CSV table of C-alpha atoms and ligand atoms in Angstrom, one decimal:
chain,number,residue,atom,x,y,z
A,1,UNK,CA,-21.1,-14.9,22.4
A,2,UNK,CA,-21.3,-11.5,21.9
A,3,UNK,CA,-24.3,-10.6,19.4
A,4,UNK,CA,-24.0,-9.5,16.2
A,5,UNK,CA,-26.4,-6.9,15.7
A,6,UNK,CA,-25.0,-5.6,19.2
A,7,UNK,CA,-21.2,-5.2,17.4
A,8,UNK,CA,-22.9,-3.2,14.8
A,9,UNK,CA,-24.3,-1.3,17.1
A,10,UNK,CA,-21.1,-0.5,19.1
A,11,UNK,CA,-19.3,0.3,15.4
A,12,UNK,CA,-22.1,2.3,14.7
A,13,UNK,CA,-21.6,4.3,17.9
A,14,UNK,CA,-18.3,4.8,17.1
A,15,UNK,CA,-18.5,6.4,14.2
A,16,UNK,CA,-16.7,3.2,12.4
A,17,UNK,CA,-19.3,1.4,10.6
A,18,UNK,CA,-18.5,0.9,7.2
A,19,UNK,CA,-20.1,0.6,4.0
A,20,UNK,CA,-19.1,-0.5,0.3
A,21,UNK,CA,-19.8,2.4,-2.5
A,22,UNK,CA,-20.2,1.3,-5.6
A,23,UNK,CA,-18.1,2.5,-8.4
A,24,UNK,CA,-20.0,2.2,-11.9
A,25,UNK,CA,-16.9,1.6,-15.1
A,26,UNK,CA,-12.7,1.4,-14.7
A,27,UNK,CA,-10.7,3.1,-12.4
A,28,UNK,CA,-9.9,6.6,-14.1
A,29,UNK,CA,-9.2,9.8,-12.7
A,30,UNK,CA,-12.9,10.5,-13.0
A,31,UNK,CA,-15.1,7.3,-12.0
A,32,UNK,CA,-18.6,7.5,-11.9
A,33,UNK,CA,-19.9,6.8,-8.6
A,34,UNK,CA,-23.7,7.4,-7.4
A,35,UNK,CA,-25.1,8.4,-10.7
A,36,UNK,CA,-22.4,11.4,-10.5
A,37,UNK,CA,-18.8,11.6,-12.0
A,38,UNK,CA,-16.4,12.5,-9.4
A,39,UNK,CA,-12.8,13.3,-9.4
A,40,UNK,CA,-11.1,10.0,-7.5
A,41,UNK,CA,-8.6,11.0,-4.9
A,42,UNK,CA,-8.5,7.2,-3.4
A,43,UNK,CA,-7.6,4.7,-5.8
A,44,UNK,CA,-4.1,3.2,-5.6
A,45,UNK,CA,-4.1,3.3,-10.3
A,46,UNK,CA,-1.3,5.3,-9.5
A,47,UNK,CA,0.0,5.1,-12.8
A,48,UNK,CA,-3.1,4.8,-14.2
A,49,UNK,CA,-2.6,1.0,-15.6
A,50,UNK,CA,-5.4,-0.8,-14.4
A,51,UNK,CA,-8.3,1.3,-17.1
A,52,UNK,CA,-5.2,1.1,-19.9
A,53,UNK,CA,-6.2,-0.2,-23.0
A,54,UNK,CA,-3.1,-2.4,-23.6
A,55,UNK,CA,-3.5,-3.5,-19.8
A,56,UNK,CA,-6.9,-4.4,-20.7
A,57,UNK,CA,-6.2,-6.3,-23.5
A,58,UNK,CA,-3.4,-8.5,-22.5
A,59,UNK,CA,-5.9,-9.8,-19.6
A,60,UNK,CA,-8.4,-10.4,-21.9
A,61,UNK,CA,-6.3,-12.4,-24.2
A,62,UNK,CA,-4.6,-14.4,-21.5
A,63,UNK,CA,-8.1,-14.9,-20.7
A,64,UNK,CA,-9.0,-16.8,-24.0
A,65,UNK,CA,-5.9,-18.0,-24.3
A,66,UNK,CA,-5.0,-19.9,-20.4
A,67,UNK,CA,-8.8,-19.8,-19.0
A,68,UNK,CA,-9.9,-17.7,-15.9
A,69,UNK,CA,-8.2,-19.7,-13.9
A,70,UNK,CA,-5.1,-20.7,-12.9
A,71,UNK,CA,-7.4,-24.5,-11.7
A,72,UNK,CA,-5.2,-24.9,-8.7
A,73,UNK,CA,-1.9,-23.8,-6.6
A,74,UNK,CA,1.6,-23.9,-8.0
A,75,UNK,CA,2.8,-27.3,-6.9
A,76,UNK,CA,-0.1,-29.0,-7.9
A,77,UNK,CA,-0.9,-28.5,-11.1
A,78,UNK,CA,-1.7,-24.3,-12.0
A,79,UNK,CA,1.9,-23.1,-12.6
A,80,UNK,CA,1.3,-21.7,-16.6
A,81,UNK,CA,3.5,-19.8,-18.2
A,82,UNK,CA,2.2,-16.1,-17.2
A,83,UNK,CA,3.8,-16.7,-13.9
A,84,UNK,CA,7.3,-18.1,-15.0
A,85,UNK,CA,7.4,-14.9,-17.5
A,86,UNK,CA,6.0,-12.5,-14.7
A,87,UNK,CA,8.8,-13.5,-12.0
A,88,UNK,CA,11.4,-13.2,-14.4
A,89,UNK,CA,10.6,-9.5,-15.2
A,90,UNK,CA,9.6,-8.5,-11.9
A,91,UNK,CA,13.2,-10.5,-9.9
A,92,UNK,CA,14.8,-8.4,-13.4
A,93,UNK,CA,12.9,-5.0,-12.4
A,94,UNK,CA,14.1,-5.3,-9.1
A,95,UNK,CA,17.6,-6.5,-9.2
A,96,UNK,CA,17.0,-9.9,-7.4
A,97,UNK,CA,17.5,-13.1,-8.7
A,98,UNK,CA,14.0,-14.7,-8.2
A,99,UNK,CA,10.9,-13.5,-7.2
A,100,UNK,CA,7.8,-15.2,-6.4
A,101,UNK,CA,4.3,-14.5,-7.2
A,102,UNK,CA,1.5,-14.4,-4.4
A,103,UNK,CA,-2.5,-14.1,-4.8
A,104,UNK,CA,-2.3,-10.8,-2.9
A,105,UNK,CA,-0.3,-8.2,-0.2
A,106,UNK,CA,-1.8,-9.0,2.2
A,107,UNK,CA,-1.0,-12.8,1.3
A,108,UNK,CA,3.1,-12.2,0.6
A,109,UNK,CA,3.6,-10.6,3.9
A,110,UNK,CA,1.8,-12.7,6.3
A,111,UNK,CA,3.3,-15.7,4.5
A,112,UNK,CA,7.1,-14.3,4.4
A,113,UNK,CA,6.7,-12.9,7.4
A,114,UNK,CA,5.5,-16.3,8.7
A,115,UNK,CA,7.7,-18.1,7.0
A,116,UNK,CA,11.3,-16.0,8.1
A,117,UNK,CA,10.1,-16.3,11.5
A,118,UNK,CA,9.2,-18.7,14.2
A,119,UNK,CA,8.8,-19.3,17.9
A,120,UNK,CA,11.9,-18.2,19.5
A,121,UNK,CA,12.4,-15.9,17.6
A,122,UNK,CA,12.1,-12.0,17.4
A,123,UNK,CA,10.3,-9.7,14.7
A,124,UNK,CA,11.4,-5.6,14.3
A,125,UNK,CA,8.6,-3.5,13.3
A,126,UNK,CA,7.3,-0.7,12.6
A,127,UNK,CA,4.3,0.9,14.8
A,128,UNK,CA,2.4,2.0,11.2
A,129,UNK,CA,3.1,-1.1,9.5
A,130,UNK,CA,0.0,-1.9,7.0
A,131,UNK,CA,-1.9,-5.0,9.1
A,132,UNK,CA,-1.3,-7.6,6.6
A,133,UNK,CA,2.7,-7.2,8.0
A,134,UNK,CA,0.8,-6.6,11.6
A,135,UNK,CA,-0.9,-10.0,11.2
A,136,UNK,CA,2.5,-11.7,9.3
A,137,UNK,CA,4.0,-11.5,13.0
A,138,UNK,CA,1.5,-12.9,15.1
A,139,UNK,CA,1.6,-15.1,12.2
A,140,UNK,CA,5.1,-16.3,12.5
A,141,UNK,CA,4.7,-17.0,16.4
A,142,UNK,CA,7.9,-14.9,17.1
A,143,UNK,CA,7.4,-11.9,19.4
A,144,UNK,CA,7.1,-9.0,18.2
A,145,UNK,CA,9.0,-5.9,19.2
A,146,UNK,CA,7.2,-2.9,17.7
A,147,UNK,CA,9.5,0.0,17.4
A,148,UNK,CA,7.7,3.6,16.6
A,149,UNK,CA,7.3,4.7,14.0
A,150,UNK,CA,11.2,5.6,12.3
A,151,UNK,CA,12.8,5.5,15.5
A,152,UNK,CA,15.5,4.1,14.5
A,153,UNK,CA,17.0,4.1,18.3
A,154,UNK,CA,14.4,2.8,19.8
A,155,UNK,CA,14.7,-0.1,16.8
A,156,UNK,CA,18.0,-0.1,18.3
A,157,UNK,CA,17.4,-0.9,21.8
A,158,UNK,CA,15.0,-3.4,20.9
A,159,UNK,CA,17.5,-5.8,19.0
A,160,UNK,CA,20.4,-5.6,21.9
A,161,UNK,CA,17.2,-6.1,24.6
A,162,UNK,CA,17.2,-9.2,22.0
A,163,UNK,CA,20.3,-10.5,22.6
A,164,UNK,CA,20.7,-12.0,19.1
A,165,UNK,CA,17.0,-13.3,19.4
A,166,UNK,CA,16.4,-11.0,16.2
A,167,UNK,CA,15.7,-12.3,13.0
A,168,UNK,CA,13.8,-10.0,10.8
A,169,UNK,CA,12.9,-6.4,10.6
A,170,UNK,CA,10.0,-5.6,8.6
A,171,UNK,CA,8.5,-2.5,7.6
A,172,UNK,CA,6.4,-0.9,4.6
A,173,UNK,CA,9.2,1.0,2.3
A,174,UNK,CA,6.3,4.1,1.4
A,175,UNK,CA,3.6,4.0,4.9
A,176,UNK,CA,0.2,3.7,3.2
A,177,UNK,CA,-1.8,6.0,5.1
A,178,UNK,CA,1.0,9.1,5.9
A,179,UNK,CA,3.0,8.9,2.7
A,180,UNK,CA,6.3,9.2,3.9
A,181,UNK,CA,9.2,6.6,3.1
A,182,UNK,CA,10.9,4.1,6.1
A,183,UNK,CA,14.8,5.3,7.2
A,184,UNK,CA,16.0,3.0,4.6
A,185,UNK,CA,19.6,3.6,5.0
A,186,UNK,CA,19.9,3.3,8.7
A,187,UNK,CA,17.4,-0.1,8.2
A,188,UNK,CA,20.3,-1.9,6.7
A,189,UNK,CA,22.7,-1.1,8.9
A,190,UNK,CA,20.9,-2.1,11.9
A,191,UNK,CA,20.3,-5.2,10.3
A,192,UNK,CA,23.4,-6.2,9.5
A,193,UNK,CA,25.4,-5.4,12.9
A,194,UNK,CA,22.8,-7.4,14.2
A,195,UNK,CA,22.8,-10.2,11.9
A,196,UNK,CA,18.6,-10.0,11.0
A,197,UNK,CA,17.2,-10.4,7.5
A,198,UNK,CA,15.6,-7.2,6.4
A,199,UNK,CA,12.2,-7.0,4.3
A,200,UNK,CA,10.5,-4.3,2.7
A,201,UNK,CA,6.6,-3.7,1.6
A,202,UNK,CA,7.7,-1.5,-1.7
A,203,UNK,CA,3.1,-1.8,-1.6
A,204,UNK,CA,3.3,2.1,-2.5
A,205,UNK,CA,6.6,2.0,-3.7
A,206,UNK,CA,6.8,-0.1,-7.0
A,207,UNK,CA,5.5,2.2,-9.8
A,208,UNK,CA,5.5,5.4,-8.1
A,209,UNK,CA,8.9,6.4,-6.7
A,210,UNK,CA,12.7,5.1,-7.6
A,211,UNK,CA,14.4,5.4,-10.6
A,212,UNK,CA,11.9,3.8,-12.7
A,213,UNK,CA,9.6,3.5,-10.9
A,214,UNK,CA,11.5,1.1,-8.5
A,215,UNK,CA,10.7,1.4,-5.3
A,216,UNK,CA,12.0,3.3,-2.5
A,217,UNK,CA,14.8,0.9,-1.8
A,218,UNK,CA,16.4,1.5,-5.7
A,219,UNK,CA,16.0,5.7,-4.5
A,220,UNK,CA,17.5,5.3,-1.6
A,221,UNK,CA,20.2,3.5,-3.0
A,222,UNK,CA,20.3,-0.2,-1.2
A,223,UNK,CA,19.4,-2.1,-4.6
A,224,UNK,CA,20.9,-5.2,-3.3
A,225,UNK,CA,21.2,-4.5,0.3
A,226,UNK,CA,17.5,-5.1,1.4
A,227,UNK,CA,17.0,-8.9,1.3
A,228,UNK,CA,13.4,-9.3,1.2
A,229,UNK,CA,10.8,-7.2,-0.9
A,230,UNK,CA,7.0,-7.3,-1.4
A,231,UNK,CA,5.1,-6.2,-3.6
A,232,UNK,CA,1.7,-5.5,-5.0
A,233,UNK,CA,0.3,-5.8,-8.7
A,234,UNK,CA,-2.8,-4.2,-7.4
A,235,UNK,CA,-1.9,-0.7,-6.9
A,236,UNK,CA,0.4,1.1,-9.6
A,237,UNK,CA,1.0,-2.4,-11.5
A,238,UNK,CA,-2.9,-1.9,-11.8
A,239,UNK,CA,-4.2,-5.5,-11.8
A,240,UNK,CA,-4.2,-7.8,-8.3
A,241,UNK,CA,-1.8,-10.5,-6.9
A,242,UNK,CA,1.7,-9.9,-5.7
A,243,UNK,CA,5.2,-10.8,-4.8
A,244,UNK,CA,8.4,-11.1,-3.2
A,245,UNK,CA,11.7,-11.0,-4.0
A,246,UNK,CA,14.8,-12.3,-2.3
A,247,UNK,CA,18.0,-14.4,-3.7
A,248,UNK,CA,17.4,-17.9,-5.1
A,249,UNK,CA,17.5,-19.6,-2.4
A,250,UNK,CA,15.2,-17.3,-0.4
A,251,UNK,CA,12.9,-17.7,-2.8
A,252,UNK,CA,12.8,-21.1,-2.8
A,253,UNK,CA,12.5,-21.2,0.9
A,254,UNK,CA,9.3,-19.5,0.0
A,255,UNK,CA,8.2,-21.9,-2.4
A,256,UNK,CA,8.3,-24.7,0.0
A,257,UNK,CA,7.0,-23.1,3.5
A,258,UNK,CA,4.8,-19.5,3.3
A,259,UNK,CA,1.3,-21.1,3.4
A,260,UNK,CA,-0.1,-18.1,1.5
A,261,UNK,CA,1.5,-19.5,-1.3
A,262,UNK,CA,2.0,-23.5,-1.0
A,263,UNK,CA,-1.8,-23.7,-0.1
A,264,UNK,CA,-4.2,-21.4,-2.8
A,265,UNK,CA,-4.5,-21.0,-6.1
A,266,UNK,CA,-2.6,-19.6,-7.9
A,267,UNK,CA,-3.2,-16.0,-9.3
A,268,UNK,CA,-5.4,-15.9,-12.4
A,269,UNK,CA,-3.5,-15.9,-15.4
A,270,UNK,CA,-5.5,-13.0,-16.6
A,271,UNK,CA,-4.2,-11.0,-13.8
A,272,UNK,CA,-1.0,-12.4,-14.2
A,273,UNK,CA,-0.5,-10.9,-17.4
A,274,UNK,CA,-2.3,-7.7,-17.5
A,275,UNK,CA,0.4,-7.3,-14.1
A,276,UNK,CA,3.4,-7.8,-17.3
A,277,UNK,CA,2.0,-5.6,-19.7
A,278,UNK,CA,1.5,-2.7,-17.1
A,279,UNK,CA,5.0,-4.0,-15.9
A,280,UNK,CA,6.7,-3.3,-19.3
A,281,UNK,CA,4.1,0.8,-19.0
A,282,UNK,CA,5.8,1.2,-16.3
A,283,UNK,CA,8.4,4.8,-17.3
A,284,UNK,CA,10.4,7.7,-16.4
A,285,UNK,CA,7.7,9.9,-17.6
A,286,UNK,CA,4.5,8.4,-15.7
A,287,UNK,CA,6.7,8.0,-12.6
A,288,UNK,CA,7.5,12.2,-13.2
A,289,UNK,CA,4.0,12.8,-14.3
A,290,UNK,CA,3.2,11.5,-10.5
A,291,UNK,CA,5.8,12.8,-8.4
A,292,UNK,CA,4.4,16.3,-9.7
A,293,UNK,CA,1.2,16.1,-9.3
A,294,UNK,CA,1.5,14.5,-6.2
A,295,UNK,CA,3.6,18.0,-5.4
A,296,UNK,CA,1.2,20.0,-7.5
A,297,UNK,CA,-1.9,19.1,-4.7
A,298,UNK,CA,0.5,19.1,-1.4
A,299,UNK,CA,0.9,22.6,-2.4
A,300,UNK,CA,-2.4,23.3,-3.3
A,301,UNK,CA,-4.0,22.3,0.1
A,302,UNK,CA,-1.1,24.1,2.0
A,303,UNK,CA,-1.8,26.8,-0.1
A,304,UNK,CA,-5.7,26.3,2.0
A,305,UNK,CA,-3.5,26.3,5.5
A,306,UNK,CA,-4.0,22.7,4.9
A,307,UNK,CA,-1.1,20.1,7.1
A,308,UNK,CA,-0.6,17.4,4.9
A,309,UNK,CA,1.9,16.0,7.3
A,310,UNK,CA,4.6,14.1,6.8
A,311,UNK,CA,4.3,13.1,3.1
A,312,UNK,CA,6.9,13.2,0.4
A,313,UNK,CA,4.7,11.0,-1.7
A,314,UNK,CA,1.5,10.3,-3.8
A,315,UNK,CA,-0.2,9.4,-1.0
A,316,UNK,CA,-0.8,12.7,1.2
A,317,UNK,CA,-3.8,12.8,4.5
A,318,UNK,CA,-5.1,15.3,6.1
A,319,UNK,CA,-5.6,14.3,9.3
A,320,UNK,CA,-8.7,15.1,11.0
A,321,UNK,CA,-9.2,13.3,14.4
A,322,UNK,CA,-12.7,12.2,15.5
A,323,UNK,CA,-14.2,8.9,13.2
A,324,UNK,CA,-17.6,11.2,13.1
A,325,UNK,CA,-16.0,14.4,11.5
A,326,UNK,CA,-13.7,13.1,9.2
A,327,UNK,CA,-17.0,11.1,7.2
A,328,UNK,CA,-18.7,14.2,7.4
A,329,UNK,CA,-15.5,16.3,5.4
A,330,UNK,CA,-15.5,13.1,2.9
A,331,UNK,CA,-19.6,13.3,2.5
A,332,UNK,CA,-19.5,16.8,2.3
A,333,UNK,CA,-16.5,16.2,-0.5
A,334,UNK,CA,-18.2,13.9,-2.6
A,335,UNK,CA,-21.2,16.1,-2.7
A,336,UNK,CA,-18.7,18.3,-4.4
A,337,UNK,CA,-17.4,16.2,-6.8
A,338,UNK,CA,-14.1,15.0,-5.1
A,339,UNK,CA,-13.9,11.6,-3.8
A,340,UNK,CA,-11.4,10.8,-1.0
A,341,UNK,CA,-12.7,7.8,1.5
A,342,UNK,CA,-12.4,8.9,5.2
A,343,UNK,CA,-10.2,6.5,6.9
A,344,UNK,CA,-11.0,5.4,10.3
A,345,UNK,CA,-9.4,3.1,13.1
A,346,UNK,CA,-8.3,0.2,12.9
A,347,UNK,CA,-6.8,1.4,10.2
A,348,UNK,CA,-5.2,4.4,11.6
A,349,UNK,CA,-4.5,4.4,14.8
A,350,UNK,CA,-7.2,6.2,17.6
A,351,UNK,CA,-7.9,9.6,17.5
A,352,UNK,CA,-6.2,10.0,13.7
A,353,UNK,CA,-8.9,10.0,11.2
A,354,UNK,CA,-8.1,11.3,8.4
A,355,UNK,CA,-8.6,12.1,4.2
A,356,UNK,CA,-6.2,9.9,2.7
A,357,UNK,CA,-6.0,11.3,-0.6
A,358,UNK,CA,-3.6,9.9,-3.1
A,359,UNK,CA,-3.0,10.8,-6.9
A,360,UNK,CA,-2.7,9.6,-10.0
A,361,UNK,CA,-0.1,10.5,-12.6
A,362,UNK,CA,-3.0,10.6,-14.9
A,363,UNK,CA,-4.8,13.5,-13.6
A,364,UNK,CA,-4.8,17.0,-14.7
A,365,UNK,CA,-3.0,19.8,-12.6
A,366,UNK,CA,-6.4,22.1,-13.3
A,367,UNK,CA,-8.6,18.9,-11.5
A,368,UNK,CA,-6.1,19.3,-8.4
A,369,UNK,CA,-6.1,22.5,-8.0
A,370,UNK,CA,-9.7,23.2,-7.8
A,371,UNK,CA,-9.9,20.2,-5.9
A,372,UNK,CA,-7.9,21.5,-3.2
A,373,UNK,CA,-10.0,24.9,-2.6
A,374,UNK,CA,-13.0,22.4,-2.7
A,375,UNK,CA,-11.3,20.4,0.1
A,376,UNK,CA,-9.6,23.9,2.3
A,377,UNK,CA,-13.4,25.7,1.9
A,378,UNK,CA,-14.9,22.0,2.6
A,379,UNK,CA,-12.7,21.9,5.9
A,380,UNK,CA,-13.2,25.8,6.9
A,381,UNK,CA,-17.4,25.9,7.0
A,382,UNK,CA,-16.8,22.0,9.1
A,383,UNK,CA,-14.0,24.0,11.8
A,384,UNK,CA,-11.8,20.5,10.7
A,385,UNK,CA,-8.4,19.5,9.6
A,386,UNK,CA,-7.2,23.7,10.1
A,387,UNK,CA,-4.3,23.9,12.1
A,388,UNK,CA,-4.7,26.5,15.0
A,389,UNK,CA,-2.1,28.7,13.7
A,390,UNK,CA,-3.8,29.1,10.2
A,391,UNK,CA,-7.2,29.5,11.1
A,392,UNK,CA,-6.5,32.4,13.8
B,1,PLP,C1,1.6,-1.3,2.6
B,1,PLP,C2,0.9,-2.2,2.1
B,1,PLP,N1,1.7,-3.5,2.1
B,1,PLP,C3,0.3,-4.2,1.6
B,1,PLP,C4,-1.1,-4.1,1.3
B,1,PLP,C5,-1.7,-5.1,1.0
B,1,PLP,O1,-1.6,-5.4,-0.8
B,1,PLP,P1,-3.0,-5.6,-1.4
B,1,PLP,O2,-3.9,-5.3,-1.8
B,1,PLP,O3,-2.3,-6.8,-2.9
B,1,PLP,O4,-3.1,-7.4,-0.8
B,1,PLP,C6,-1.3,-2.8,1.5
B,1,PLP,C7,-3.0,-2.7,0.8
B,1,PLP,O5,-3.7,-2.2,1.3
B,1,PLP,C8,-0.8,-2.2,2.0
B,1,PLP,O6,-1.2,-0.7,1.8
């Protein structure tokens, strides 16, 4: 057995040791960290709803009316009106027959994939899918074919090779570390052609992209052509928990067989009520502000000679490469009042450590422009993240 201390030492040696930072107060566009006010550029509270007074009040009221916890799994005695009501609203919002709540996006992805694919079948998963999808594929016991990021030809080849054993194609809608969008139209076509289900994880799409914040699938005009949508309540919806949307029969199957649903306590009523209140506050105005802020921030970083890769959304990465210099840049920016956590393997592939900036609708344009300037000068001082052509 490997010694715990040795394993921690190895993480330190590789620059991959992580520690917690303590935020003092709610998730606003600025937060208190280490006794100082800093600009928060790494929260998924995209629409500023986690700290919105109506959302906080809804959670408080639900705690008084329904209690702090659900007390049991939904199938035992934990099923309450707030669960039913939110599922109804989510299904309507996404344009599906039914929805089912899960404890978190991680649980939803592992549960849904394992319920829809099994031994002897093949699941097709984008190379840059979130870890919870990767783990769902592992738990399903199906064979997993990992196709190159967004590469429809590679996927088509894999589907042909599977010779009819393909059961599920799964992809992030908006990719969590790069901020690009999956080629959804092509995925729908391949899924139809090969008789596979398509599942899209809208963790970073819901409330952030598409008409009225309905997500990347709605943005692509594919409302009812994606079989299952998973989303989280923990990002733009400012709460905690998750959901899957599908036709009523598929949701019934999930309710009966998705293990994280069956064998886990129902989401707490205050979180559910908070998400329901947040959903009512998702508006085209807020989504538009988020989109404009993201475009402004990307443009300001580009003016500094920084490359934001494939980003088209509120997730804006600056790739540094190695873990050490990434964390140096992160700490340097923190000293200057800009908080963007460094992201290292295994969250991103080896050699692609980065600062992953996330923009909120509640940031002021001047804050974003000032932050981009600070990122530019810190990157130049440290000699990182500036493409050769810009540095020359
Ligand atoms: C694409 C994606 N899916 C799922 C999750 C997990 O969601 P949750 O935080 O609700 O567990 C995340 C969050 O980190 C994510 O980025």
